[in-house]
Amino acid sequence: MTELRDKIFSADDITKELLEVPEWGVTVEIRSMTAAQRATLTEGVSSADKVDVSNMYAKTVIATVFDPESGLPVFTEKDREAILSKNGAVIERLATKALGSSGLSEKAVDESQARFPKES
């Protein structure tokens, strides 16, 4: 391996941010997604011109919400339906924060589509 490659692969580039959720009386850690998680998310929630928002929110929350004390994920795939039964504004806030930190905000998606338009 080259020195540059070693430096890139050893860099801790996952962002972490604490987010207070007053509705639940907790603070969670939101982590940015890895490239693999982003790919899985985008493949699993969209087809043609339609995005399955509830699936996207659940998958995003599962992938990015961590216990700030233990560093462990708070949710698993088994929690999908329970997550979707919670206050929609709270779940949207968590998902929006996580998507933004992972470069998947609406603005980032729009900019990416403008720079790399789909071929017709």
PDB file of C-alpha atoms in Angstrom, residues 40-117:
ATOM      1  CA  THR A  40     -28.155   0.017   0.342  1.00  0.00           C
ATOM      2  CA  LEU A  41     -30.504   2.794   1.402  1.00  0.00           C
ATOM      3  CA  THR A  42     -30.884   4.308  -2.048  1.00  0.00           C
ATOM      4  CA  GLU A  43     -31.321   0.913  -3.710  1.00  0.00           C
ATOM      5  CA  GLY A  44     -33.947  -0.194  -1.233  1.00  0.00           C
ATOM      6  CA  VAL A  45     -36.207   2.844  -1.180  1.00  0.00           C
ATOM      7  CA  SER A  46     -36.596   4.141  -4.718  1.00  0.00           C
ATOM      8  CA  SER A  47     -37.836   2.910  -8.044  1.00  0.00           C
ATOM      9  CA  ALA A  48     -38.268   4.997 -11.175  1.00  0.00           C
ATOM     10  CA  ASP A  49     -39.626   8.356  -9.964  1.00  0.00           C
ATOM     11  CA  LYS A  50     -41.051   7.133  -6.646  1.00  0.00           C
ATOM     12  CA  VAL A  51     -39.404   7.137  -3.224  1.00  0.00           C
ATOM     13  CA  ASP A  52     -40.799   4.995  -0.393  1.00  0.00           C
ATOM     14  CA  VAL A  53     -40.401   7.668   2.282  1.00  0.00           C
ATOM     15  CA  SER A  54     -41.506   5.524   5.239  1.00  0.00           C
ATOM     16  CA  ASN A  55     -39.017   2.808   4.277  1.00  0.00           C
ATOM     17  CA  MET A  56     -36.313   5.450   3.783  1.00  0.00           C
ATOM     18  CA  TYR A  57     -36.965   7.016   7.193  1.00  0.00           C
ATOM     19  CA  ALA A  58     -36.963   3.659   8.994  1.00  0.00           C
ATOM     20  CA  LYS A  59     -33.801   2.422   7.266  1.00  0.00           C
ATOM     21  CA  THR A  60     -32.044   5.732   7.913  1.00  0.00           C
ATOM     22  CA  VAL A  61     -32.919   5.771  11.616  1.00  0.00           C
ATOM     23  CA  ILE A  62     -31.849   2.138  12.006  1.00  0.00           C
ATOM     24  CA  ALA A  63     -28.506   2.788  10.275  1.00  0.00           C
ATOM     25  CA  THR A  64     -27.598   6.070  11.955  1.00  0.00           C
ATOM     26  CA  VAL A  65     -28.985   6.329  15.499  1.00  0.00           C
ATOM     27  CA  PHE A  66     -26.546   5.234  18.210  1.00  0.00           C
ATOM     28  CA  ASP A  67     -26.431   5.226  22.005  1.00  0.00           C
ATOM     29  CA  PRO A  68     -23.930   7.983  22.871  1.00  0.00           C
ATOM     30  CA  GLU A  69     -22.837   6.158  26.041  1.00  0.00           C
ATOM     31  CA  SER A  70     -22.260   2.653  24.675  1.00  0.00           C
ATOM     32  CA  GLY A  71     -21.618   3.522  21.029  1.00  0.00           C
ATOM     33  CA  LEU A  72     -23.995   0.741  19.986  1.00  0.00           C
ATOM     34  CA  PRO A  73     -26.845   1.050  17.487  1.00  0.00           C
ATOM     35  CA  VAL A  74     -30.160   1.797  19.181  1.00  0.00           C
ATOM     36  CA  PHE A  75     -32.363   0.023  16.627  1.00  0.00           C
ATOM     37  CA  THR A  76     -32.295  -3.080  14.431  1.00  0.00           C
ATOM     38  CA  GLU A  77     -34.303  -4.057  11.375  1.00  0.00           C
ATOM     39  CA  LYS A  78     -36.734  -5.810  13.751  1.00  0.00           C
ATOM     40  CA  ASP A  79     -37.694  -2.346  15.063  1.00  0.00           C
ATOM     41  CA  ARG A  80     -38.871  -1.058  11.665  1.00  0.00           C
ATOM     42  CA  GLU A  81     -42.614  -1.118  12.370  1.00  0.00           C
ATOM     43  CA  ALA A  82     -42.165   0.254  15.906  1.00  0.00           C
ATOM     44  CA  ILE A  83     -40.086   3.136  14.529  1.00  0.00           C
ATOM     45  CA  LEU A  84     -42.820   3.916  12.028  1.00  0.00           C
ATOM     46  CA  SER A  85     -45.398   3.974  14.841  1.00  0.00           C
ATOM     47  CA  LYS A  86     -43.570   6.836  16.602  1.00  0.00           C
ATOM     48  CA  ASN A  87     -44.223  10.551  16.139  1.00  0.00           C
ATOM     49  CA  GLY A  88     -43.617  11.271  12.463  1.00  0.00           C
ATOM     50  CA  ALA A  89     -42.066  14.668  13.140  1.00  0.00           C
ATOM     51  CA  VAL A  90     -39.476  13.094  15.450  1.00  0.00           C
ATOM     52  CA  ILE A  91     -38.603  10.324  12.991  1.00  0.00           C
ATOM     53  CA  GLU A  92     -38.382  12.849  10.157  1.00  0.00           C
ATOM     54  CA  ARG A  93     -36.092  15.075  12.258  1.00  0.00           C
ATOM     55  CA  LEU A  94     -33.754  12.148  13.001  1.00  0.00           C
ATOM     56  CA  ALA A  95     -33.770  10.947   9.398  1.00  0.00           C
ATOM     57  CA  THR A  96     -33.279  14.429   7.951  1.00  0.00           C
ATOM     58  CA  LYS A  97     -30.305  15.088  10.245  1.00  0.00           C
ATOM     59  CA  ALA A  98     -28.765  11.726   9.322  1.00  0.00           C
ATOM     60  CA  LEU A  99     -29.392  12.119   5.593  1.00  0.00           C
ATOM     61  CA  GLY A 100     -27.845  15.583   5.646  1.00  0.00           C
ATOM     62  CA  SER A 101     -24.729  14.402   7.466  1.00  0.00           C
ATOM     63  CA  SER A 102     -24.444  11.597   4.905  1.00  0.00           C
ATOM     64  CA  GLY A 103     -24.652  13.935   1.912  1.00  0.00           C
ATOM     65  CA  LEU A 104     -28.192  12.872   1.062  1.00  0.00           C
ATOM     66  CA  SER A 105     -30.048  16.074   1.889  1.00  0.00           C
ATOM     67  CA  GLU A 106     -32.514  17.307  -0.705  1.00  0.00           C
ATOM     68  CA  LYS A 107     -30.052  20.047  -1.663  1.00  0.00           C
ATOM     69  CA  ALA A 108     -27.172  17.552  -2.032  1.00  0.00           C
ATOM     70  CA  VAL A 109     -29.315  15.242  -4.164  1.00  0.00           C
ATOM     71  CA  ASP A 110     -30.452  18.141  -6.376  1.00  0.00           C
ATOM     72  CA  GLU A 111     -26.843  19.339  -6.818  1.00  0.00           C
ATOM     73  CA  SER A 112     -25.674  15.826  -7.656  1.00  0.00           C
ATOM     74  CA  GLN A 113     -28.432  15.370 -10.234  1.00  0.00           C
ATOM     75  CA  ALA A 114     -27.540  18.703 -11.820  1.00  0.00           C
ATOM     76  CA  ARG A 115     -23.858  17.736 -12.037  1.00  0.00           C
ATOM     77  CA  PHE A 116     -24.484  14.143 -13.144  1.00  0.00           C
ATOM     78  CA  PRO A 117     -27.798  13.988 -15.010  1.00  0.00           C
TER      79      PRO A 117
END
